[in-house]
Coordinates of C-alpha atoms in Angstrom, one line a residue:
X156 CA 116.5 95.7 90.6
X157 CA 118.3 94.7 87.5
X158 CA 122.1 94.8 87.2
X159 CA 122.1 97.3 84.4
X160 CA 119.7 99.6 86.3
X161 CA 121.9 99.4 89.4
X162 CA 125.0 100.2 87.4
X163 CA 123.2 103.1 85.8
X164 CA 122.1 104.4 89.1
X165 CA 125.6 104.1 90.6
X166 CA 127.0 106.0 87.7
X167 CA 124.4 108.7 88.1
X168 CA 125.2 109.0 91.9
X169 CA 129.0 109.1 91.2
X170 CA 128.5 111.8 88.5
X171 CA 126.4 113.8 91.0
X172 CA 129.1 113.5 93.6
X173 CA 131.8 114.6 91.3
X174 CA 129.8 117.6 90.1
X175 CA 129.1 118.6 93.7
X176 CA 132.8 118.2 94.6
X177 CA 133.8 120.5 91.7
X178 CA 131.2 123.2 92.7
X179 CA 132.2 123.1 96.4
X180 CA 135.9 123.2 95.5
X181 CA 135.4 126.3 93.3
X182 CA 133.3 128.1 95.9
X183 CA 135.1 127.2 99.2
X184 CA 138.8 126.8 98.3
X185 CA 139.5 130.5 97.7
X186 CA 138.0 131.4 101.0
X187 CA 140.1 128.8 102.8
X188 CA 143.3 130.1 101.2
X189 CA 142.3 133.7 102.1
X190 CA 141.8 132.6 105.8
X191 CA 145.1 130.8 105.8
X192 CA 146.9 133.9 104.5
X193 CA 145.2 136.1 107.1
X194 CA 146.3 133.7 109.9
X195 CA 149.9 133.8 108.7
X196 CA 149.8 137.6 108.7
X197 CA 148.4 137.8 112.2
X198 CA 151.1 135.3 113.4
X199 CA 153.9 137.3 111.9
X200 CA 152.5 140.5 113.3
X201 CA 152.4 138.9 116.8
X202 CA 156.0 137.6 116.5
X203 CA 157.2 141.1 115.5
X204 CA 155.4 142.7 118.4
X205 CA 156.7 140.1 120.9
X206 CA 160.3 139.2 119.9
X207 CA 160.8 137.2 123.1
X208 CA 158.3 134.5 121.9
X209 CA 159.7 132.0 119.4
X210 CA 157.8 130.6 116.4
X211 CA 157.7 127.0 118.0
X212 CA 156.2 128.3 121.3
X213 CA 153.5 130.2 119.4
X214 CA 152.6 127.1 117.4
X215 CA 152.3 125.0 120.5
X216 CA 150.1 127.7 122.1
X217 CA 147.8 127.8 119.1
X218 CA 147.4 124.0 119.1
X219 CA 146.5 123.9 122.7
X220 CA 143.9 126.7 122.2
X221 CA 142.4 124.8 119.3
X222 CA 142.1 121.6 121.4
X223 CA 140.5 123.5 124.2
X224 CA 138.0 125.0 121.8
X225 CA 137.2 121.6 120.4
X226 CA 136.6 120.3 123.9
X227 CA 133.9 122.9 124.5
X228 CA 135.9 125.6 126.2
X229 CA 134.8 129.2 125.8
X230 CA 137.7 131.6 125.3
X231 CA 135.5 134.6 126.2
X232 CA 134.9 133.4 129.8
X233 CA 137.3 133.2 132.7
X234 CA 138.0 129.9 134.4
X235 CA 137.6 131.5 137.8
X236 CA 134.1 132.8 137.2
X237 CA 131.2 130.7 138.6
X238 CA 128.6 131.9 136.1
X239 CA 130.3 130.5 133.0
X240 CA 128.1 128.6 130.5
X241 CA 128.8 124.8 130.5
X242 CA 128.5 122.7 127.4
X243 CA 127.4 119.8 129.6
X244 CA 124.6 121.2 131.7
X245 CA 121.3 119.2 131.7
X246 CA 119.7 121.0 128.7
X247 CA 122.9 120.7 126.6
X248 CA 123.4 117.1 127.5
X249 CA 119.8 116.3 126.6
X250 CA 120.3 118.0 123.2
X251 CA 123.5 116.1 122.7
X252 CA 121.7 112.7 123.4
X253 CA 119.0 113.7 121.0
X254 CA 121.6 114.3 118.2
X255 CA 122.9 110.8 118.8
X256 CA 119.6 108.9 118.4
X257 CA 118.5 111.1 115.5
X258 CA 121.8 110.4 113.7
X259 CA 122.4 114.2 113.1
X260 CA 125.6 114.5 115.1
X261 CA 126.5 118.2 114.8
X262 CA 130.0 117.7 116.0
X263 CA 130.3 120.9 117.9
X264 CA 130.5 118.9 121.2
X265 CA 132.5 115.7 121.2
X266 CA 133.2 113.1 123.8
X267 CA 136.7 113.4 125.3
X268 CA 136.8 110.5 127.8
X269 CA 137.1 106.8 127.0
X270 CA 134.2 106.0 129.3
X271 CA 131.9 108.4 127.5
X272 CA 132.9 107.0 124.1
X273 CA 132.2 103.4 125.3
X274 CA 128.8 104.4 126.7
X275 CA 128.0 106.2 123.5
X276 CA 128.5 103.0 121.4
X277 CA 125.8 101.1 123.3
X278 CA 123.6 104.1 123.8
X279 CA 123.5 104.6 120.0
X280 CA 122.9 100.9 119.2
X281 CA 119.8 100.9 121.4
X282 CA 118.5 104.5 120.9
X283 CA 118.6 104.7 117.1
X284 CA 116.2 101.8 116.5
X285 CA 114.0 103.1 119.3
X286 CA 113.8 106.5 117.8
X287 CA 113.1 105.0 114.4
X288 CA 110.0 103.3 115.8
X289 CA 108.9 106.5 117.5
X290 CA 109.5 108.5 114.3
X291 CA 107.3 106.1 112.2
X292 CA 104.5 106.4 114.7
X293 CA 104.6 110.1 115.0
X294 CA 104.9 110.5 111.2
X295 CA 101.8 108.3 110.7
X296 CA 99.8 110.3 113.1
X297 CA 101.0 113.6 111.8
X298 CA 100.4 112.7 108.2
X299 CA 96.9 111.4 109.1
X300 CA 96.0 114.6 110.9
X301 CA 97.2 116.8 108.0
X302 CA 95.4 114.6 105.4
X303 CA 92.2 114.7 107.5
X304 CA 92.3 118.5 107.6
X305 CA 93.1 118.7 103.9
X306 CA 90.2 116.2 103.2
X307 CA 87.7 118.8 104.5
X308 CA 89.2 121.3 102.1
X309 CA 88.9 118.8 99.3
X310 CA 85.2 118.3 100.1
X311 CA 84.7 122.1 99.8
X312 CA 86.4 122.1 96.4
X313 CA 84.2 119.2 95.2
X314 CA 81.1 121.0 96.3
X315 CA 82.2 123.8 94.0
X316 CA 82.4 121.3 91.1
X317 CA 86.1 121.5 90.8
X318 CA 87.5 118.6 88.7
X319 CA 88.8 115.7 90.8
X320 CA 92.3 115.7 89.1
X321 CA 92.7 119.4 90.0
X322 CA 91.5 118.7 93.6
X323 CA 94.2 116.1 94.0
X324 CA 96.9 118.5 92.8
X325 CA 95.7 121.2 95.1
X326 CA 95.6 118.8 98.1
X327 CA 99.2 117.7 97.5
X328 CA 100.3 121.3 97.2
X329 CA 98.4 122.2 100.4
X330 CA 100.1 119.3 102.2
X331 CA 103.5 120.5 101.3
X332 CA 102.7 124.2 101.9
X333 CA 101.3 123.6 105.4
X334 CA 104.3 121.4 106.4
X335 CA 106.8 123.9 105.1
X336 CA 105.0 126.7 106.9
X337 CA 104.9 124.8 110.2
X338 CA 108.4 123.1 110.2
X339 CA 110.5 125.3 108.0
X340 CA 109.4 128.9 107.8
X341 CA 108.2 129.4 111.3
X342 CA 111.4 127.9 112.9
X343 CA 113.5 130.1 110.5
X344 CA 112.1 133.3 112.0
X345 CA 112.4 131.9 115.5
X346 CA 116.1 131.2 115.1
X347 CA 116.7 134.6 113.5
X348 CA 115.3 136.1 116.6
X349 CA 116.8 133.8 119.2
X350 CA 120.3 133.2 117.7
X351 CA 120.7 136.6 115.9
X352 CA 121.3 134.8 112.6
X353 CA 120.5 136.0 109.1
X354 CA 117.6 134.5 107.2
X355 CA 120.0 132.5 105.0
X356 CA 121.9 131.2 108.0
X357 CA 118.6 130.2 109.8
X358 CA 117.1 128.4 106.8
X359 CA 120.4 126.8 106.2
X360 CA 120.5 125.4 109.7
X361 CA 116.8 124.2 109.4
X362 CA 117.4 122.3 106.2
X363 CA 120.7 120.8 107.3
X364 CA 119.1 119.7 110.5
X365 CA 115.9 118.2 109.1
X366 CA 117.9 116.3 106.5
X367 CA 120.1 114.9 109.3
X368 CA 123.3 116.3 107.7
X369 CA 124.3 118.2 110.7
X370 CA 127.6 120.0 109.9
X371 CA 127.8 121.7 113.3
X372 CA 128.9 125.1 112.0
X373 CA 125.5 126.4 113.2
X374 CA 123.9 124.9 116.3
X375 CA 120.9 126.2 118.1
X376 CA 121.7 127.0 121.7
X377 CA 125.5 126.7 121.4
X378 CA 126.0 130.4 122.0
X379 CA 127.1 131.0 125.6
X380 CA 124.8 133.9 125.8
X381 CA 121.8 131.6 125.7
X382 CA 120.6 131.3 129.3
X383 CA 117.3 129.5 128.7
X384 CA 117.6 125.9 130.1
X385 CA 114.5 124.6 128.1
X386 CA 115.6 126.1 124.8
X387 CA 117.6 123.2 123.4
X388 CA 115.1 120.5 124.6
X389 CA 112.3 122.5 122.7
X390 CA 114.6 122.5 119.7
X391 CA 114.9 118.7 119.9
X392 CA 111.1 118.3 120.0
X393 CA 110.9 120.5 116.9
X394 CA 113.5 118.2 115.3
X395 CA 111.3 115.2 116.1
X396 CA 108.2 116.7 114.5
X397 CA 110.1 118.0 111.5
X398 CA 111.7 114.6 110.8
X399 CA 108.3 112.9 111.2
X400 CA 106.9 115.3 108.6
X401 CA 109.7 114.7 106.2
X402 CA 109.3 110.9 106.7
X403 CA 105.6 111.3 105.9
X404 CA 106.4 113.3 102.8
X405 CA 108.9 110.6 101.6
X406 CA 106.3 107.9 102.3
X407 CA 103.7 109.7 100.3
X408 CA 106.1 110.2 97.4
X409 CA 107.0 106.5 97.5
X410 CA 103.3 105.5 97.5
X411 CA 102.7 107.8 94.6
X412 CA 105.6 106.4 92.6
X413 CA 104.3 102.9 93.3
X414 CA 100.9 103.8 92.0
X415 CA 102.3 105.4 88.9
X416 CA 104.5 102.3 88.3
X417 CA 101.4 100.0 88.6
X418 CA 99.4 102.2 86.2
X419 CA 102.3 102.2 83.7
X420 CA 102.5 98.4 83.8
X421 CA 98.8 98.1 83.4
X422 CA 98.8 100.5 80.4
X423 CA 101.7 98.6 78.9
X424 CA 99.9 95.4 79.3
X425 CA 96.8 96.9 77.6
X426 CA 98.9 98.2 74.7
X427 CA 100.5 94.7 74.3
X428 CA 97.1 93.1 74.2
X429 CA 95.8 95.6 71.7
X430 CA 98.9 95.1 69.6
X431 CA 98.4 91.3 69.7
X432 CA 94.7 91.7 68.7
X433 CA 95.6 94.0 65.9
X434 CA 98.3 91.6 64.6
X435 CA 95.8 88.7 64.7
X436 CA 93.2 90.8 62.8
X437 CA 95.7 91.8 60.1
X438 CA 96.9 88.2 59.8
X439 CA 93.3 87.0 59.4
X440 CA 92.5 89.6 56.7
X441 CA 95.7 88.7 54.8
X442 CA 94.8 85.0 54.9
X443 CA 91.3 85.7 53.7
X444 CA 92.6 87.7 50.7
X445 CA 95.2 85.1 49.8
X446 CA 92.5 82.3 49.8
X447 CA 92.1 79.3 51.9
X448 CA 95.1 77.1 52.1
X449 CA 94.7 73.3 52.1
X450 CA 95.9 71.6 55.2
X451 CA 98.9 69.4 54.8
X452 CA 98.0 65.8 53.9
X453 CA 98.1 63.4 56.8
X454 CA 99.7 60.1 56.4
X455 CA 97.0 57.5 56.1
X456 CA 97.3 54.2 57.6
X457 CA 96.4 51.1 55.5
X458 CA 92.8 50.0 56.0
X459 CA 91.9 46.4 56.5
X460 CA 90.8 44.5 53.4
X461 CA 87.0 44.1 53.0
X462 CA 85.5 40.8 53.8
X463 CA 85.0 38.3 50.8
X464 CA 81.7 38.5 49.1
X465 CA 79.4 35.5 49.6
X466 CA 78.1 33.5 46.7
X467 CA 75.0 35.0 45.1
X468 CA 72.1 32.6 45.1
X469 CA 69.7 32.4 42.2
X470 CA 66.4 34.0 43.1
X471 CA 63.4 35.1 41.3
X472 CA 63.2 38.7 40.2
X473 CA 61.2 40.9 42.4
X474 CA 59.6 44.2 42.0
X475 CA 61.9 47.1 42.7
X476 CA 61.3 48.7 46.1
X477 CA 61.2 52.4 46.5
X478 CA 64.7 53.8 47.2
X479 CA 65.3 54.7 50.8
X480 CA 67.2 57.8 51.8
X481 CA 70.4 56.5 53.4
X482 CA 72.9 58.9 54.9
X483 CA 76.4 58.4 53.7
X484 CA 78.4 56.6 56.4
X485 CA 81.5 58.1 57.9
X486 CA 84.7 56.6 56.7
X487 CA 86.4 54.3 59.2
X488 CA 89.4 55.6 61.1
X489 CA 92.6 53.8 61.5
X490 CA 92.5 53.7 65.2
X491 CA 89.2 52.0 65.3
X492 CA 90.4 49.4 62.8
X493 CA 93.7 48.9 64.5
X494 CA 92.0 48.1 67.8
X495 CA 88.8 46.2 66.9
X496 CA 88.1 45.2 70.5
X497 CA 87.4 48.8 71.6
X498 CA 84.5 49.6 69.2
X499 CA 82.9 46.5 67.7
X500 CA 79.8 48.3 66.5
X501 CA 81.9 50.8 64.6
X502 CA 83.8 47.9 63.0
X503 CA 80.5 46.2 62.0
X504 CA 79.3 49.3 60.3
X505 CA 82.6 49.8 58.6
X506 CA 82.6 46.2 57.4
X507 CA 79.1 46.7 56.0
X508 CA 80.1 49.9 54.3
X509 CA 83.2 48.3 52.8
X510 CA 81.1 45.3 51.7
X511 CA 78.6 47.5 50.0
X512 CA 81.4 49.5 48.3
X513 CA 83.4 46.4 47.3
X514 CA 80.7 44.1 46.0
X515 CA 76.9 43.9 45.7
X516 CA 75.1 41.7 48.2
X517 CA 72.7 39.2 46.8
X518 CA 69.2 40.4 46.7
X519 CA 67.0 38.8 49.3
X520 CA 64.2 36.5 48.0
X521 CA 60.7 37.9 47.8
X522 CA 59.0 38.1 51.1
X523 CA 62.2 37.8 53.1
X524 CA 64.0 40.5 55.0
X525 CA 67.5 41.1 56.0
X526 CA 68.0 40.8 59.7
X527 CA 68.7 44.0 61.7
X528 CA 71.1 43.3 64.5
X529 CA 69.9 46.3 66.5
X530 CA 66.3 45.1 66.7
X531 CA 65.0 42.6 69.3
X532 CA 64.4 39.0 68.2
X533 CA 60.9 38.4 66.8
X534 CA 58.4 36.3 68.7
X535 CA 57.9 32.7 67.4
X536 CA 55.3 32.4 64.7
X537 CA 52.2 30.3 64.8
X538 CA 52.7 26.7 63.7
X539 CA 51.8 25.8 60.1
X540 CA 53.3 29.1 58.7
X541 CA 56.6 28.8 57.0
X542 CA 59.4 30.6 58.8
X543 CA 61.5 33.1 56.9
X544 CA 65.2 32.6 56.7
X545 CA 67.2 35.7 56.4
X546 CA 70.1 36.1 54.1
X547 CA 73.5 36.2 55.6
X548 CA 75.1 39.7 56.0

C-alpha cells in the first residue's frame, strides 16, 4: 500500500473515531449525569434516615459492595444458603474459557487471584491461535455447505432462463439471508425467551458478540435465575458457528473485491492500449497529410579513389554488339571499403563499377573476350589454333 493511501486511510479512521466519540458523548453523557444525581439523592436520603452513620463510613461500605459485585457476588442471595448460583461452576467456567480464546472478553467475570491471571496469560497465548485454526476450518466447511445449497437454487433459476448476472446477485443475497436467519434472527428470539430481554437488547447482544466486541453489559447465562448447566456451553457453540459464518462472509467479500480490482486493472490496461493505438493512428494520418519528410542526411565517409585506367591499345574497329541489359550495381558502402579483407568480391564489383564510371575500358579486339572470374577455366585448345589473350580488367 502506498504511503499516501495509508495516510488517507488513517485520516478516514481517525475521522470515523472522532465522529463516533461525539455521537456517543451526546447520547450517553446526559444519562450518566442523571444516574450520578440519583445516586447522590439516595445517599443523602439514607444519611438523613440514619444519622448515626457518617458520610465516610457509607462511602467505604459502597466501595466494598462494588468490589464484591465486580468479583461475581450476588447481592440478592444469602451467603449461608447452599443453593446460591456460583459464577465459577463448570458451565460458567467453560463459557469464560471460551470468551478468552474467542477474544470476546465480556468482562462481567474477572480473575481475582494472581495464579489465575498467570495461568490466563499462557492459556490465551496457546488457545487463541488454536481457535483461529478451528475457526478457519469450520468457516470453510460452513461456507462450502451454504454455497452448495445455493448452487442448486442457481441451477433452478438458470433452467428458468434467468440472466446469469441476476442469478449471481440473487445467490449472494440468499447467502446473506440464510446466514442472518440462522445466526442472527433465530438466536435473537431464543435470548428474548431465555433471558427475558427485549428484541433490541437481544439483537444488540448478538451483534456485539459476533463482532467480538463484548462489552459485558449483557451476557447470556449471567442471570442467577438460570439453572440450566448446559445453557452457556450451547451459547459458546453458537458463537463458534456465528463467528465462522462471519469469517466466511468476510472472505467472500475479500475475494469479490480482489476480482473487481483485477477486472478494473484489465479494463484500464485495455483503455491504455486503445488510447495508444488511437494516438498512433492520428499521428500517422497527420503525417500523411503533411507529406513525407525526408530523412536526415547521413554523414558519408570518403570512398576510396578508383583505380587508374590502363592504356588503351589501338585496335581495329568492330561491329557494334547488341546492348545487353545490365542491372545497375548497388553503390559500395563505407564499411565494405574500409575493411577490404572481409568482402573481397564486393570490393571487386565496386572497383569494376567505379572503373566503368571513372573511365572507359579499352574495347577488346575482335574475336577476343573479356575473362569472367566467376567462370571455370577453359580447357586447353587443340594445337595449331591461336590462343586468345584476354584484355586486362
